[in-house]
mmCIF file of C-alpha atoms in Angstrom:
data_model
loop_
_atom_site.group_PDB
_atom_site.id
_atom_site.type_symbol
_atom_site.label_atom_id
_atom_site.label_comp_id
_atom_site.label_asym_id
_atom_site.label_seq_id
_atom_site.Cartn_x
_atom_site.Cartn_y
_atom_site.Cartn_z
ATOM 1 C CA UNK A 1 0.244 -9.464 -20.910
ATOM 2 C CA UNK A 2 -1.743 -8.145 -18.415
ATOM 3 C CA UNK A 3 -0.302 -4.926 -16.212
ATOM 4 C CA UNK A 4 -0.564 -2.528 -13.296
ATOM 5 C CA UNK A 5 -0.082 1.072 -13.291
ATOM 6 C CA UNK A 6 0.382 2.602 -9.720
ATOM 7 C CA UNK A 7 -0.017 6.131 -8.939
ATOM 8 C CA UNK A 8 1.951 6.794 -6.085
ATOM 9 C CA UNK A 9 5.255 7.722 -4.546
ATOM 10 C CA UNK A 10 9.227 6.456 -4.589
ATOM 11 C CA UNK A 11 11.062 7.709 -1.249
ATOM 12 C CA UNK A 12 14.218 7.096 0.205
ATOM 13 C CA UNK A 13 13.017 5.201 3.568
ATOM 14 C CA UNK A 14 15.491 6.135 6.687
ATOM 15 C CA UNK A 15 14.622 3.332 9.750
ATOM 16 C CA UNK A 16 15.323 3.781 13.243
ATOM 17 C CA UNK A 17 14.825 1.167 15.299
ATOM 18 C CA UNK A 18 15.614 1.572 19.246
ATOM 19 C CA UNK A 19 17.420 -1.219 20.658
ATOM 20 C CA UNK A 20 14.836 -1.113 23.911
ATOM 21 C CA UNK A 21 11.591 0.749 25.173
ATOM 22 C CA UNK A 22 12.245 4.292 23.805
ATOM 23 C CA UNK A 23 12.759 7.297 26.210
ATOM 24 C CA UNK A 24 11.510 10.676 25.080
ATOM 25 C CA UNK A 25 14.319 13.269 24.523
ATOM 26 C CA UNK A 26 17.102 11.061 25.031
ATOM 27 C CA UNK A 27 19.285 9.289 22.669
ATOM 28 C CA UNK A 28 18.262 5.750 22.343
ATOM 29 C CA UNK A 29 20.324 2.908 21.103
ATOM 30 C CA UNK A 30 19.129 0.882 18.175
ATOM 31 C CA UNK A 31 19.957 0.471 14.432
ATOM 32 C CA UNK A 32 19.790 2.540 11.620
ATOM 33 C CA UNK A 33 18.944 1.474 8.034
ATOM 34 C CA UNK A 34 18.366 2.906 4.436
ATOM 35 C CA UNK A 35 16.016 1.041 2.061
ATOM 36 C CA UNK A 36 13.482 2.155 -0.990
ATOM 37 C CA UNK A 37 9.989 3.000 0.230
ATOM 38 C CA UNK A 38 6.746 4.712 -0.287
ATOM 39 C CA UNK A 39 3.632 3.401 -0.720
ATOM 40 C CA UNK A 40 3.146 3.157 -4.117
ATOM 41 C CA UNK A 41 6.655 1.978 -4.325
ATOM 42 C CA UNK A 42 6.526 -0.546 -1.752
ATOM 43 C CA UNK A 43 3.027 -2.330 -3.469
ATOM 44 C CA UNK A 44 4.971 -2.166 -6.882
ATOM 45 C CA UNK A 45 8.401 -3.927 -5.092
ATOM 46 C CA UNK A 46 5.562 -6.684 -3.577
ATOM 47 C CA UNK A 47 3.797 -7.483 -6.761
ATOM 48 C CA UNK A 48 7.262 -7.407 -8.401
ATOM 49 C CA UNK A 49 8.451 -10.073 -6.496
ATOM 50 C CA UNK A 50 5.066 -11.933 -7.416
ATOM 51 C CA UNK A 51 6.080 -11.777 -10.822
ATOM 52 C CA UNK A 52 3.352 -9.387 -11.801
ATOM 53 C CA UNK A 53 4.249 -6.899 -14.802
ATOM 54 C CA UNK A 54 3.757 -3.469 -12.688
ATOM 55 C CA UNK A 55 4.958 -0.304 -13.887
ATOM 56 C CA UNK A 56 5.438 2.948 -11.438
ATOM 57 C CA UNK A 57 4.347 6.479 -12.062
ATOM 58 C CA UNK A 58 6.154 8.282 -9.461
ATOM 59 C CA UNK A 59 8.135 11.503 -8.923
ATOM 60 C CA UNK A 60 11.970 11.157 -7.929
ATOM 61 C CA UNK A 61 15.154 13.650 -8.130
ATOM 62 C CA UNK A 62 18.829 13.278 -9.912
ATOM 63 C CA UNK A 63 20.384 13.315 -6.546
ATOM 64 C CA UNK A 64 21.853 10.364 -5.311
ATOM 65 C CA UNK A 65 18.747 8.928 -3.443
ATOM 66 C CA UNK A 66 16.825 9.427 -6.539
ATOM 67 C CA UNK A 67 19.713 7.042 -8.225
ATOM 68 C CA UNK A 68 19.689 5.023 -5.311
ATOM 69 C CA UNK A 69 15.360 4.265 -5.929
ATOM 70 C CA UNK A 70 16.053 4.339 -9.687
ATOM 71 C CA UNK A 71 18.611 1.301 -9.595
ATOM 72 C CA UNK A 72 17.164 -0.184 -6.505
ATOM 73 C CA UNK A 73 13.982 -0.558 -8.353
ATOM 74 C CA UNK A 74 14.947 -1.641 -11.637
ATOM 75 C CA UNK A 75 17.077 -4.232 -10.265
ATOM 76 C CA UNK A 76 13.779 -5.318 -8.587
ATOM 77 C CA UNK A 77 11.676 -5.566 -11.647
ATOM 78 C CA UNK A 78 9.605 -2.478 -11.018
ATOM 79 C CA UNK A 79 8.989 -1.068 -14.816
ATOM 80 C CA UNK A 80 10.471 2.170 -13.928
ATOM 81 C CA UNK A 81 10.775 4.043 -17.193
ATOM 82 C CA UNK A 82 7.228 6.243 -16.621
ATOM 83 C CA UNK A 83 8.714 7.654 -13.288
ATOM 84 C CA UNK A 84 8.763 11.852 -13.819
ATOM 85 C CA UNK A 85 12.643 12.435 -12.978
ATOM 86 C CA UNK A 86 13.000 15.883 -11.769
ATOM 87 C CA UNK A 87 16.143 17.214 -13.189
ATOM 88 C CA UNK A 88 18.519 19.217 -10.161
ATOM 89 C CA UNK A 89 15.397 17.733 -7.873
ATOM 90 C CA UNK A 90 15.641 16.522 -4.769
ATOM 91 C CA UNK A 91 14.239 13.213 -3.759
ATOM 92 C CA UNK A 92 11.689 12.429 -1.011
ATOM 93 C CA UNK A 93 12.480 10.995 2.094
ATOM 94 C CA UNK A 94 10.912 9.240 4.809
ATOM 95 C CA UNK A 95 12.302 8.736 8.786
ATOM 96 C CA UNK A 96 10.439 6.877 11.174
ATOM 97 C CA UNK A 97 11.518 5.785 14.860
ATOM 98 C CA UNK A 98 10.689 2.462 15.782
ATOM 99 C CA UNK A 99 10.092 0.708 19.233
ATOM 100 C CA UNK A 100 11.796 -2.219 20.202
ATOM 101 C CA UNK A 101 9.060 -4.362 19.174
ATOM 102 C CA UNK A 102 9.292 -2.867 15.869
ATOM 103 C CA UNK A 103 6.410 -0.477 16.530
ATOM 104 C CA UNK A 104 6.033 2.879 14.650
ATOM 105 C CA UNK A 105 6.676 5.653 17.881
ATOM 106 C CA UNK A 106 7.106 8.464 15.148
ATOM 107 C CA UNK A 107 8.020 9.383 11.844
ATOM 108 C CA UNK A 108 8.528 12.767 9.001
ATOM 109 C CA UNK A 109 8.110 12.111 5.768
ATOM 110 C CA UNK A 110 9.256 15.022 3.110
ATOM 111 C CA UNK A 111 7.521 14.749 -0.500
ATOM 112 C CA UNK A 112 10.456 17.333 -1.460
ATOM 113 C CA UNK A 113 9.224 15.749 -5.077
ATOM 114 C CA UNK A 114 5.714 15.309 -5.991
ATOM 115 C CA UNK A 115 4.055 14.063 -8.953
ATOM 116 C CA UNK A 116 2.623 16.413 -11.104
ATOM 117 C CA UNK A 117 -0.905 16.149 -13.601
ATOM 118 C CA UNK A 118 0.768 17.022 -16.576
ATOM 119 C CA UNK A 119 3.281 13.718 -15.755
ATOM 120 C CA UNK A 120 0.027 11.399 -15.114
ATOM 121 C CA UNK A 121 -1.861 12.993 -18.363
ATOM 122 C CA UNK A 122 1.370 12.477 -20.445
ATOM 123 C CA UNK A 123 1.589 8.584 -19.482
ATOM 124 C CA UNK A 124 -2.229 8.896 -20.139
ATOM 125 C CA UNK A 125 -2.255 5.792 -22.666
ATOM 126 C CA UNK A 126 -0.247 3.335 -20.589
ATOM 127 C CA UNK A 127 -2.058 4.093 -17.439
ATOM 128 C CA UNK A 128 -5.324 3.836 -19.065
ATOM 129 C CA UNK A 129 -4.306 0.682 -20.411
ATOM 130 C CA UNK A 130 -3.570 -1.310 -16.957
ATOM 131 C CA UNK A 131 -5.675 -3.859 -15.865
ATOM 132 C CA UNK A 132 -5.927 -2.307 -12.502
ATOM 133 C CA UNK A 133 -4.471 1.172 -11.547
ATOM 134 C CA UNK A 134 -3.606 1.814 -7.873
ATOM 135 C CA UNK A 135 -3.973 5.287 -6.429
ATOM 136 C CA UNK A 136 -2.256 6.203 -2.836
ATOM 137 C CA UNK A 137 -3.773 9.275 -0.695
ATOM 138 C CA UNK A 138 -0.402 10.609 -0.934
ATOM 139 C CA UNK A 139 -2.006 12.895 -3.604
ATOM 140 C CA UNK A 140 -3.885 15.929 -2.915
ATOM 141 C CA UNK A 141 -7.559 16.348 -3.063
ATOM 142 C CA UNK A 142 -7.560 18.355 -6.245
ATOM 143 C CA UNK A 143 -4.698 15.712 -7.773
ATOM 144 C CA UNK A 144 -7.260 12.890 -6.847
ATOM 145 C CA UNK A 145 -10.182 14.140 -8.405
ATOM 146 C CA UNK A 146 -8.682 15.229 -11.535
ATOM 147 C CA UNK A 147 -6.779 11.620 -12.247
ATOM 148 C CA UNK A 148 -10.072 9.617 -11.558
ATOM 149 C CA UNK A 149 -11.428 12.171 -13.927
ATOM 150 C CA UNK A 150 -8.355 10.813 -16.708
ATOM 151 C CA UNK A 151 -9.323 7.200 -16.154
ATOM 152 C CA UNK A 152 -13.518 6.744 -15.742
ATOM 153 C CA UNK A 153 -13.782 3.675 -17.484
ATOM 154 C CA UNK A 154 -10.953 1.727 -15.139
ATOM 155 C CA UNK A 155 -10.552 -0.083 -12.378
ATOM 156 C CA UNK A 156 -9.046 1.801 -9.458
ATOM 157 C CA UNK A 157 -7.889 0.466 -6.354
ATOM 158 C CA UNK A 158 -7.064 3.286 -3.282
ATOM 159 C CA UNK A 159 -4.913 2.993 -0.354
ATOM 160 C CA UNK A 160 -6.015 5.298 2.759
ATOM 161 C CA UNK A 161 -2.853 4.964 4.140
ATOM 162 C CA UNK A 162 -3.484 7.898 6.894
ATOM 163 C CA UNK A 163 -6.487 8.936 8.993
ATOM 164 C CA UNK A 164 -5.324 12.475 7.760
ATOM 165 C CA UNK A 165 -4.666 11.349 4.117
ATOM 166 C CA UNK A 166 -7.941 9.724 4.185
ATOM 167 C CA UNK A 167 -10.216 12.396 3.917
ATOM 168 C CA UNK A 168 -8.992 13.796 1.222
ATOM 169 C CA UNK A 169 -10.937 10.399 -0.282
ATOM 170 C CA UNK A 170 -14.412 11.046 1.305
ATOM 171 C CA UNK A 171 -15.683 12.764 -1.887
ATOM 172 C CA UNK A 172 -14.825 10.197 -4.572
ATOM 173 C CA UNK A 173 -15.699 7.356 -2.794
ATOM 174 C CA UNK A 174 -17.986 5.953 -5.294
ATOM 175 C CA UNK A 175 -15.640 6.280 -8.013
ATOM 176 C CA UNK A 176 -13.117 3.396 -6.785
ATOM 177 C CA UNK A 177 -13.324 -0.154 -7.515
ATOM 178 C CA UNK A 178 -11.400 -0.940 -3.726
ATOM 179 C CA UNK A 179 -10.061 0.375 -1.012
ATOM 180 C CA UNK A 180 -7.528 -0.637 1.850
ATOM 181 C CA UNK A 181 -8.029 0.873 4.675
ATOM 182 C CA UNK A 182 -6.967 -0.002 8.713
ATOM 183 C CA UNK A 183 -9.314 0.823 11.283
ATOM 184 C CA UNK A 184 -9.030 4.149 12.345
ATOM 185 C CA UNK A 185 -8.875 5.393 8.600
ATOM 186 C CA UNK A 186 -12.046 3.547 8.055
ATOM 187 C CA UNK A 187 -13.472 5.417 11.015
ATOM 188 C CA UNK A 188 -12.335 8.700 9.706
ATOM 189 C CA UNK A 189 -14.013 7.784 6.398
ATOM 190 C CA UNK A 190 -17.102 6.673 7.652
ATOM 191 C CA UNK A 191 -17.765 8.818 10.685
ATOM 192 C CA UNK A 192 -18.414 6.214 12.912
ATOM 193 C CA UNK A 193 -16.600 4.376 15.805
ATOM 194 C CA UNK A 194 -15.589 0.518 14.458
ATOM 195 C CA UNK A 195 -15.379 -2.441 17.140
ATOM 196 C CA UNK A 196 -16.178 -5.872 17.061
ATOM 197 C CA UNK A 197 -19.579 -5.312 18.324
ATOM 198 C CA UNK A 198 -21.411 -5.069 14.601
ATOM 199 C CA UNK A 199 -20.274 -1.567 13.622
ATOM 200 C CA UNK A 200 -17.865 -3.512 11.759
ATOM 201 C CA UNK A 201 -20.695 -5.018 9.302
ATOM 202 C CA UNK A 202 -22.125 -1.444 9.806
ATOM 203 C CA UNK A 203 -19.530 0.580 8.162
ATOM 204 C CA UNK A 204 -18.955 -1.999 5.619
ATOM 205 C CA UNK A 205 -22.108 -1.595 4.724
ATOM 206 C CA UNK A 206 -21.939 2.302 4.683
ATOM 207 C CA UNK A 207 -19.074 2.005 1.890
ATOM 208 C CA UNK A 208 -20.625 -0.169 -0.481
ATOM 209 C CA UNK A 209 -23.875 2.350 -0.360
ATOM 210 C CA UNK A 210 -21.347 5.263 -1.492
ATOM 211 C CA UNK A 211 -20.730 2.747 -4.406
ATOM 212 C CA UNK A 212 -17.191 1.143 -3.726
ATOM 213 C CA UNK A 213 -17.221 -2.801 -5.258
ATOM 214 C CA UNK A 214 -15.002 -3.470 -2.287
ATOM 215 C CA UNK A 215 -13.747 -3.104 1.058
ATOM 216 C CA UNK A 216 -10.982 -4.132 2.626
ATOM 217 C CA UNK A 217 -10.060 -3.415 6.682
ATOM 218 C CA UNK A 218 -7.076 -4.297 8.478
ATOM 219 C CA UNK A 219 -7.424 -4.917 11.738
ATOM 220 C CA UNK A 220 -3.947 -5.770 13.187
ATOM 221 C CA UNK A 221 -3.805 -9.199 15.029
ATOM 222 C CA UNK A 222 -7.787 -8.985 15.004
ATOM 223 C CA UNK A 223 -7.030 -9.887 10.839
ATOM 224 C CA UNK A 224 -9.051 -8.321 8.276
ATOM 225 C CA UNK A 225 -12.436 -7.610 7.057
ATOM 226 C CA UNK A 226 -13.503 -8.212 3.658
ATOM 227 C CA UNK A 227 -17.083 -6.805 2.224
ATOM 228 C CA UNK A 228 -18.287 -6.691 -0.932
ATOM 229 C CA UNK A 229 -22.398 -6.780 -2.052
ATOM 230 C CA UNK A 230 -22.541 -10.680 -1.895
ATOM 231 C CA UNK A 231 -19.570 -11.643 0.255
ATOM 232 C CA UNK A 232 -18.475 -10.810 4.070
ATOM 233 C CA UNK A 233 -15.430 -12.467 5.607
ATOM 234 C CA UNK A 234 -13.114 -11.776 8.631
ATOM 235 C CA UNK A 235 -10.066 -13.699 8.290
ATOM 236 C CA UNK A 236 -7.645 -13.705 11.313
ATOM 237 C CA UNK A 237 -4.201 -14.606 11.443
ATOM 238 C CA UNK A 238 -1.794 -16.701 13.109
ATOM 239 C CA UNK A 239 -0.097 -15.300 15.801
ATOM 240 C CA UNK A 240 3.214 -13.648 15.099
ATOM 241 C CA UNK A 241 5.809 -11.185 16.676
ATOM 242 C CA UNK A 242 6.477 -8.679 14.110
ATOM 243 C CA UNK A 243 10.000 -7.463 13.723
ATOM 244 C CA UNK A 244 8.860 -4.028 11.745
ATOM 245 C CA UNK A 245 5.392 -2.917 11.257
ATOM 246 C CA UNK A 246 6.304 -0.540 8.377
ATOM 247 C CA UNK A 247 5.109 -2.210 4.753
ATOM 248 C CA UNK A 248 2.033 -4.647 5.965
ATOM 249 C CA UNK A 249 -0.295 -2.682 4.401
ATOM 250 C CA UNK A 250 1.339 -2.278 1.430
ATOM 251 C CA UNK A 251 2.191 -6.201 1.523
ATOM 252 C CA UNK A 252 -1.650 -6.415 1.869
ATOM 253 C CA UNK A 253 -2.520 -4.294 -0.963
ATOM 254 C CA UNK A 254 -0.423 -5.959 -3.251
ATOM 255 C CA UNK A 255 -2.244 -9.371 -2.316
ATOM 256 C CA UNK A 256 -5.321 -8.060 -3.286
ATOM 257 C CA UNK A 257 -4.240 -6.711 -6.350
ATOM 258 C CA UNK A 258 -2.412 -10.046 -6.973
ATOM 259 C CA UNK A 259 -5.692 -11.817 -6.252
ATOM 260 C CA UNK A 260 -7.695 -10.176 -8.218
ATOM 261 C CA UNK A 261 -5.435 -10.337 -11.085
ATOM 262 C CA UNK A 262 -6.033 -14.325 -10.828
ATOM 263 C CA UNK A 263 -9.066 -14.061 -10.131
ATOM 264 C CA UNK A 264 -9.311 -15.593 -6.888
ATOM 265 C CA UNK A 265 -12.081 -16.464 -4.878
ATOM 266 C CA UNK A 266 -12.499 -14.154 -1.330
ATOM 267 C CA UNK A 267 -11.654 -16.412 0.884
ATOM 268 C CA UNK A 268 -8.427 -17.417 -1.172
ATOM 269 C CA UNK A 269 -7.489 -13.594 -1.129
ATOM 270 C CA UNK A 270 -8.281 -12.752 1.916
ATOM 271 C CA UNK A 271 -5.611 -16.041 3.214
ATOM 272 C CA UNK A 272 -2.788 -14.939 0.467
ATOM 273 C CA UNK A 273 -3.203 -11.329 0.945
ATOM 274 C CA UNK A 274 -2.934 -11.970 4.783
ATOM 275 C CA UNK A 275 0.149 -13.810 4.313
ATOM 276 C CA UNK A 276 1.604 -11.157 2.126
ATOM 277 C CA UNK A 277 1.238 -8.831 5.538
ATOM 278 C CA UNK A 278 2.806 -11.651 7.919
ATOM 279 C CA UNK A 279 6.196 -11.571 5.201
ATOM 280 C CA UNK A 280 6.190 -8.015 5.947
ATOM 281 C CA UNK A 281 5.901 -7.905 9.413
ATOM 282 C CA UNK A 282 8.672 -10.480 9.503
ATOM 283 C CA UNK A 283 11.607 -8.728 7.885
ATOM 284 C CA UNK A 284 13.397 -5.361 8.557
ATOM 285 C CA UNK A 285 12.706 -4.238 5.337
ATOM 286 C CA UNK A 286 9.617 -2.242 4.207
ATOM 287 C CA UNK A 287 8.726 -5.213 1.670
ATOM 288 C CA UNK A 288 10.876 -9.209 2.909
ATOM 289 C CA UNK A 289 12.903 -9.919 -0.120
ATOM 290 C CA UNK A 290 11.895 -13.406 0.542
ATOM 291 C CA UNK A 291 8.522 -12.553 -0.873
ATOM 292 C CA UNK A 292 7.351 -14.987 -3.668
ATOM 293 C CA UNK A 293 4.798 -16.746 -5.291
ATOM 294 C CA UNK A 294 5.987 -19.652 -3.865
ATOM 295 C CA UNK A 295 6.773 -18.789 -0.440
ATOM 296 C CA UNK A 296 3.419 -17.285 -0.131
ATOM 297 C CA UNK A 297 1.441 -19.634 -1.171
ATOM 298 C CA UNK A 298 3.689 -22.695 0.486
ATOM 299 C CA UNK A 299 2.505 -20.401 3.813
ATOM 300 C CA UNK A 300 6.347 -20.023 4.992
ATOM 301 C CA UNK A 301 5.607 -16.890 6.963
ATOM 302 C CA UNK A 302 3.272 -17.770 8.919
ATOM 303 C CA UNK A 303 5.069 -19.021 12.334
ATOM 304 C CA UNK A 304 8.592 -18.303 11.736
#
């Protein structure tokens, strides 16, 4: 059977979210939660759900969060048996403060744990045989570079994830199959401001020059643009109000990844992977546990 290798990070995901509009230096009132996250992690939990075979290459400690990701993730269906488990390590973690309308205000993440080559090279021959491997900018410049350099033959889908993280991307462009980006990060990457006004269709077409097969842009509620050398679409959503904005993009990715695996038409991806995003925004959760190939595709998310 077909299967995904992704690249990326497990973290222990700490969630504040303030009960009303947040006040700087002040103690806010809100909930507090504890979940598995990172981005890698969070595509592999979404495709998981789909019932796609996806195994994770990702760094995590024997201290109890890294047994709290190693169980949470197993129990999800996440192959996690290539993970690099640092013995006496200590596990990343991610906090972020969220507004009452679910908003990211601010948030630390600590990669206490990162992946290391010699982990990807040793896992070369499962990795290498994936029908798509996902990549996160998580990774250093050097780290990206070198595992494109492992795999030239495959088809490798990037996440931006950060206008800083981003750049560390501008000088492999051509080498990826996708990328998901939102709109700032696809500024950063292609030096240009993007509104509605054409600049849109002009940075698409900017990417596909540097040689990328596709390009995918969220735009928030504006929906997403889609770009590829025969095929431009802007799909936008139904109007929702999002509980937690954390996971969309991951929710997104792991559409497209889905779609592609089934060979779907655009405009077919661009609607599932779209809904994907909606689930996410709708649950507390990085990834809705509700996620499914059913629910999806049955379009339960979309005005709940």
């Amino acid at each position: 059977m077909p299967y995904v290798s992704i690249i990326g990070a497990a973290i222990l995901d700490i969630i504040a979210k303030s009960n009303a509009t947040l006040i700087v230096n002040d103690s806010n009132p809100g909930t507090i939660s504890q979940s598995a996250g990172g981005v890698g992690r969070n595509i592999a939990e979404n495709l998981a759900r789909l019932d796609v075979d996806v195994k994770l290459i990702a760094a995590i400690g024997t201290d109890p969060a890294g047994k709290y990701l190693l169980d949470e993730c197993t129990q999800m269906g996440i192959d996690m048996q290539y993970c690099q488990v640092k013995e006496g390590g200590v596990s990343s973690t991610y906090i972020a403060m969220l507004d009452n309308y679910g908003e990211m205000a601010m948030a630390i993440v600590d990669y206490a744990t990162p992946l290391s080559l010699e982990h990807v090279s040793k896992n070369f021959s499962v990795i290498n045989n994936s029908e798509i491997i996902v990549m996160e900018s998580n990774l250093s410049e050097h780290e990206i570079s070198a595992i494109l350099d492992m795999f030239p033959a495959q088809d490798i889908f990037v996440d931006a994830i950060s206008v800083t993280k981003a750049q560390r991307l501008k000088n492999v462009l051509s080498r990826f199959h996708t990328i998901k980006m939102n709109r700032l990060e696809a500024e950063c990457l292609a030096d240009m401001a993007i509104n509605c006004d054409g600049s849109l269709e002009k940075a698409g077409a900017y990417f596909l020059a540097q040689g990328i097969k596709r390009i995918v842009i969220s735009l928030g509620a504006e929906g997403i643009f889609y770009k590829t050398k025969t095929e431009q679409l802007w799909h936008k959503p139904a109007p929702i109000v999002p509980i937690n904005a954390t996971g969309a993009g991951d929710a997104l990715m792991a559409g497209l990844i889905y779609c592609t695996l089934h060979k779907k038409d655009a405009n077919y991806t661009l609607q599932f992977s779209q809904a994907m995003a909606q689930a996410a925004l709708q649950s507390e959760r990085a990834v809705n546990p509700k996620i499914s190939q059913r629910s999806i595709k049955n379009g339960i998310f979309k005005h709940e």
